[in-house]
Structure formats: C-alpha cells, structure tokens
Short mmCIF file of C-alpha atoms in Angstrom, two decimals:
data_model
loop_
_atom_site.label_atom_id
_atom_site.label_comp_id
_atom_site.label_asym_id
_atom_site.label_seq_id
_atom_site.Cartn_x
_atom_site.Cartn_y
_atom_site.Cartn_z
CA UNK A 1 66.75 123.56 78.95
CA UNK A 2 66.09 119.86 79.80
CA UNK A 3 68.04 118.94 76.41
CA UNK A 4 71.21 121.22 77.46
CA UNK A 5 71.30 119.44 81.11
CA UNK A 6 71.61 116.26 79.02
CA UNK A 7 74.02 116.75 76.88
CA UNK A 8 76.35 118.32 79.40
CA UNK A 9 75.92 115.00 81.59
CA UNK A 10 76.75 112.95 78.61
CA UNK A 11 80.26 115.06 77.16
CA UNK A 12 81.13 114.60 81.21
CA UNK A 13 80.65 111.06 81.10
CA UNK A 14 82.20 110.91 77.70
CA UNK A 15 85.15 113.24 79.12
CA UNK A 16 85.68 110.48 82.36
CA UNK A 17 85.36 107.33 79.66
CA UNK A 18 88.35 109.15 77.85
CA UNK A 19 89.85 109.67 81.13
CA UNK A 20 89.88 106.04 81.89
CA UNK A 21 91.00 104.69 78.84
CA UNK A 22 93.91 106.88 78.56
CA UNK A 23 95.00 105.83 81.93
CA UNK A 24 94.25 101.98 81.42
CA UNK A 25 96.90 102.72 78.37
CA UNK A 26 99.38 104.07 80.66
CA UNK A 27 99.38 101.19 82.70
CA UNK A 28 99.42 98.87 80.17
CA UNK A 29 102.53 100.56 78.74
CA UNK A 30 103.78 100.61 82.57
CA UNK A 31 103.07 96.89 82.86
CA UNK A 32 105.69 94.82 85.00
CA UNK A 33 104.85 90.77 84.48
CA UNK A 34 107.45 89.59 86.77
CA UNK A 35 105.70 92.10 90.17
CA UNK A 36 102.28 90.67 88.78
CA UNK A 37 103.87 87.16 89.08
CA UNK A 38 105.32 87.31 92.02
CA UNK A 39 102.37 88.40 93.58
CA UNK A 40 99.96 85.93 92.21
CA UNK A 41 102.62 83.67 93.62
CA UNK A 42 102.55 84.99 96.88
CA UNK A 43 98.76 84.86 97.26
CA UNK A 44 97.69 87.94 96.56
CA UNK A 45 95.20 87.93 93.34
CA UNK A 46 93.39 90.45 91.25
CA UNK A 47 90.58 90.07 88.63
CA UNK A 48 93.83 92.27 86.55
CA UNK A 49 96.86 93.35 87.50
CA UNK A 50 99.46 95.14 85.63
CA UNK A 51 102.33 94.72 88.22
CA UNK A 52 103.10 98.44 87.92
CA UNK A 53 105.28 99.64 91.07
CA UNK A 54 103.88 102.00 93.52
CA UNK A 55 106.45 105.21 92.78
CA UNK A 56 104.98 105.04 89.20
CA UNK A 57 101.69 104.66 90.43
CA UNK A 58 102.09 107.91 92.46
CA UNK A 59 103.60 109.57 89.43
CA UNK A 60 100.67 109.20 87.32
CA UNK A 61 98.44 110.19 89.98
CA UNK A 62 100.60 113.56 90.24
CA UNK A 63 99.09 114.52 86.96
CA UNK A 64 95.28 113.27 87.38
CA UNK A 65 92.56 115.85 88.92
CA UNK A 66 91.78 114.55 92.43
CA UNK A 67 87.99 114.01 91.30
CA UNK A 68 85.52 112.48 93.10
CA UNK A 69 84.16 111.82 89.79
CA UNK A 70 87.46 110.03 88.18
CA UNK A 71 88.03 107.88 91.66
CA UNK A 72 84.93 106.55 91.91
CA UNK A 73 84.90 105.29 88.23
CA UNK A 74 88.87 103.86 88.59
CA UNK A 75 87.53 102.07 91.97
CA UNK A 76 84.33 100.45 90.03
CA UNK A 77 87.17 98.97 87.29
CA UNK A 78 87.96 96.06 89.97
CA UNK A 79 91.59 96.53 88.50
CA UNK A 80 94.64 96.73 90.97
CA UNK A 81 96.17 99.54 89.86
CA UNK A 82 93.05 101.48 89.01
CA UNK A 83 91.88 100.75 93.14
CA UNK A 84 95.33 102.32 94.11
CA UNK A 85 94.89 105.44 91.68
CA UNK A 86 91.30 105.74 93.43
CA UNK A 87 92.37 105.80 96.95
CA UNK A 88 95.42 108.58 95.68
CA UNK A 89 92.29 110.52 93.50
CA UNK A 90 89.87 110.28 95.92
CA UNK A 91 89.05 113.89 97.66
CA UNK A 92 88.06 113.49 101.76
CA UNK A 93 85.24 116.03 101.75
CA UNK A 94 83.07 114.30 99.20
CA UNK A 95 83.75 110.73 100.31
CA UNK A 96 81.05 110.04 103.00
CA UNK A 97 81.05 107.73 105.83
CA UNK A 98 78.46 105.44 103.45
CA UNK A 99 81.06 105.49 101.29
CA UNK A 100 83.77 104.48 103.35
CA UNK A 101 81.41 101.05 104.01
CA UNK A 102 80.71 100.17 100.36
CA UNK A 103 84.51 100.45 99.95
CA UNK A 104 85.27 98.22 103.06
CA UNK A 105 82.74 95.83 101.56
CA UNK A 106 84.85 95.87 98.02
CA UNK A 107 88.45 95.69 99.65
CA UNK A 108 90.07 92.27 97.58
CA UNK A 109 93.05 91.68 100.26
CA UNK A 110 95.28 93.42 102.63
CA UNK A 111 97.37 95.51 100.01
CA UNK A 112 94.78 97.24 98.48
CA UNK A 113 93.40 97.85 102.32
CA UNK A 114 97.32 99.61 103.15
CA UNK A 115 97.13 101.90 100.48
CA UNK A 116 93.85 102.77 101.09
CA UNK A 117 94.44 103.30 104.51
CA UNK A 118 97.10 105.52 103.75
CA UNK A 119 96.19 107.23 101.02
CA UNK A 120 92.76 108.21 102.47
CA UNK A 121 90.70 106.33 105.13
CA UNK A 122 93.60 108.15 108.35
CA UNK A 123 92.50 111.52 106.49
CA UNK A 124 88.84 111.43 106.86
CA UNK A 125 87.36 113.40 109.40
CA UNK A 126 85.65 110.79 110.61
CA UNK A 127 88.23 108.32 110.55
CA UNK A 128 88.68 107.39 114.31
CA UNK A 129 85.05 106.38 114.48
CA UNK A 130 85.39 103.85 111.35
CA UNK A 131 88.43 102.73 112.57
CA UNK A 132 86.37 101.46 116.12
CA UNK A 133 83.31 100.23 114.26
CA UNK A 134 85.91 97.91 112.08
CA UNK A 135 88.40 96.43 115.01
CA UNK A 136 84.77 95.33 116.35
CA UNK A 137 83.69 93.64 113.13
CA UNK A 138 84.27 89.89 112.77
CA UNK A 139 85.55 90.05 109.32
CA UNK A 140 89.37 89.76 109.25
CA UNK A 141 89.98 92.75 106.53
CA UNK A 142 87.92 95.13 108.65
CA UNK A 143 89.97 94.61 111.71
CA UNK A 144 93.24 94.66 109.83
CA UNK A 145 92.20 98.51 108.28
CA UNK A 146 90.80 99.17 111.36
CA UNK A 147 93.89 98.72 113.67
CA UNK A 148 95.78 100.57 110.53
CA UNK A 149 94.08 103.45 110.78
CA UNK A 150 94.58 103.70 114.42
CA UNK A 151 98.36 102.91 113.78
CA UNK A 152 98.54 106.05 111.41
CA UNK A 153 96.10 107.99 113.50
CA UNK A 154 98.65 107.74 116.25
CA UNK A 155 101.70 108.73 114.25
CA UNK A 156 100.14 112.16 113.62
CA UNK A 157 99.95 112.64 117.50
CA UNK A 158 95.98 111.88 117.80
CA UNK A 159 95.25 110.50 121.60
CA UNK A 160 92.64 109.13 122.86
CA UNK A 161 89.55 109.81 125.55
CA UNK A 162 89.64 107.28 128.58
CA UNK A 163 86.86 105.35 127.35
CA UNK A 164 88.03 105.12 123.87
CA UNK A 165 91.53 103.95 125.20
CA UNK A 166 89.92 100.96 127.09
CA UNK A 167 88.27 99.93 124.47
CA UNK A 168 91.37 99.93 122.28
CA UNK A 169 93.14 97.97 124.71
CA UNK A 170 90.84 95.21 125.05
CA UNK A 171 90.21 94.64 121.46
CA UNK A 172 93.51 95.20 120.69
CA UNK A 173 94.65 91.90 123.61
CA UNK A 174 92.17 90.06 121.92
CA UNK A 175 93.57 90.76 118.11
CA UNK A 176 97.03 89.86 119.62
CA UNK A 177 95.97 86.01 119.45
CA UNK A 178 94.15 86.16 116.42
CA UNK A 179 95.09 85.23 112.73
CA UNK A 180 98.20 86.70 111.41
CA UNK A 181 97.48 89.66 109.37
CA UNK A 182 95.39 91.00 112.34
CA UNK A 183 98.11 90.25 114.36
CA UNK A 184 100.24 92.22 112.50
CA UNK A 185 98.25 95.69 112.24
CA UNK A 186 97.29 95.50 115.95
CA UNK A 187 101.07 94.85 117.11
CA UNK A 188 101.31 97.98 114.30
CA UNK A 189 98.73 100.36 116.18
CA UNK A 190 100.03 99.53 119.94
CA UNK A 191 103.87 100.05 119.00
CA UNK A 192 102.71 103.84 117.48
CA UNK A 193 100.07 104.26 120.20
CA UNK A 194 103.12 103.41 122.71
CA UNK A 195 104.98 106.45 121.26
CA UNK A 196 102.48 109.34 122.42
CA UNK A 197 103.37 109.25 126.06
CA UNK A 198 104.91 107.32 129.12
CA UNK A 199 101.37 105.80 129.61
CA UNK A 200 100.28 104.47 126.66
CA UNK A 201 104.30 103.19 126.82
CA UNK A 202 103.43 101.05 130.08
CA UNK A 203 99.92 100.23 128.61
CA UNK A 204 101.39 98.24 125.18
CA UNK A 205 104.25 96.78 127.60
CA UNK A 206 101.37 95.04 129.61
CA UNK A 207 99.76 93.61 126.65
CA UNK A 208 103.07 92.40 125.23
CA UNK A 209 103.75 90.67 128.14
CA UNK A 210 100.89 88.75 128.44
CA UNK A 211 101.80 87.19 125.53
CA UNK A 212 104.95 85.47 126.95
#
C-alpha cells in the first residue's frame, strides 16, 4: 500500500513538472523584449522576465486548472510572469492567512503586489484583516497592498465598523506624507472609500485638505 501512495505522489509531481515546463514554453514563445526593456528601464527588475502583456497572460491562465498545487509551484519559480499566473491560479479557500504572509514576504515590487491584489488578496475571506495588519507594518510594500486592498474592498461596497474607520483614517493621514508609492495607494483607498456614502465623502475631503 505504502509503495502505491508513492508512486501516485511522484506521477503528480511528475504531472505539475510537465505542467510547468509547458507553460515556461509558452511564455518563452510569448516573449516581448522591448516590455521587458522598458521595464528594466523604468526600475522595475525581475530575476526573469519575458515581457509578455497582461491580456495574454490572462489568456493562458483561461486554460490552466486553478490548482493550489500548480500556483504554488509557478509562485516558487521567482519568474514574473509565472508570479502573475500564480496569483490568477491560485484558489481562495486553500490559500491560508499563513500563506498570505510568506507571499507578502516574497512580493519583488509594486506590480507584482497590483496583480496580486487583484487577482486574489481583495477575494480572501479574510482580506480586510490583512489589509489592517499591513497599512500598520513599516515596510513600504506592505502598506502599498494594504491600502490596495482596502481600495478594492471598497469598490465592491464593503464599509466599515466605527472603530475600524478611525483607524483607517489615521493611518491613512499619516500615509498621505509618506513616500510615493504609498502615497499613491492610500490617495487610491480614500477616493473609493469616499464613494460609499456622504460621510466617508466629508471624511476623505478633510484629509485632503490638510494637505494644502
């Protein structure tokens, strides 16, 4: 019995090694030099990256299984377009918060934290909580998915509890005056938090303001 077990763990991990070469094939034959150029030009490096454009991207995952399995492997491959796929791939109910961390720690720069975001950190159940631990964290990519995942959070009509809400206000005033990119995703979150009510409208006003 012991003998079956094994060899039905090694044709799987045979199967996902056949998986992954097939689809390091496709993006090789995808491969766009100028995107990877311009983006090694514009500061944003990868160990590898095949330049491939995100509609293509989302066309190959269209024909993938959404494995837990097959993400997990594509995120360990430390290869742009493989981290994309495995954000696309990745299935919510089997990605824990743990999880969610040893991603966070592995995030390379802000695009692969978007698409993450995105793709599957605003549909995790527990994805408001995250989202409060990070906008607390020091670390600049933390706040920046943090405040993202409030941003998207609030475009599918999620509110918040009166506690919760103060504390999103006053981190969010201090993110206002901090480096750029966090800049950015906070000034992201408060303009879609200012769209759930007349409230929340008055509430982003004040903290614009106080910037001038």
């Amino acid at each position: 019995m012991q003998r079956s077990l094994i060899l039905t763990t090694d044709m799987e991990a045979n199967d996902l090694h056949e998986q992954i070469r097939k689809i390091k094939t496709e993006l090789r034959l995808s491969m766009n030099g100028v995107a990877s150029a311009y983006m090694r030009e514009n500061g944003i490096s990868y160990r590898l990256n095949f330049g491939v454009e995100l509609p293509r991207l989302q066309m190959l995952a269209s024909t993938l299984p959404h494995s837990h399995e097959l993400a997990q492997a594509l995120w360990k491959e430390n290869i742009r377009e493989c981290r994309l796929l495995a954000a696309m791939l990745q299935p919510v109910e089997t990605f824990f918060p743990e999880l969610a961390d040893l991603w966070m720690e592995d995030m390379p720069n802000v695009e692969i934290v978007q698409h993450t975001t995105q793709h599957l950190f605003c549909r995790l159940p527990y994805a408001s909580a995250k989202a409060f631990q990070w906008i607390a964290d020091e670390r600049e990519l933390y706040q920046v998915c943090g405040y993202l995942i409030l941003a998207r959070l609030f475009m599918q009509g999620k509110t918040l509890n009166e506690q919760s809400e103060h504390e999103f206000l006053d981190q969010a005033q201090t993110a206002l005056r901090s480096t750029p990119e966090i800049r950015r995703a906070a000034t992201s979150a408060i303009q879609k938090y200012q769209t759930l009510n007349e409230k929340t409208a008055k509430n982003g006003d004040r903290l614009f303001a106080e910037l001038e």
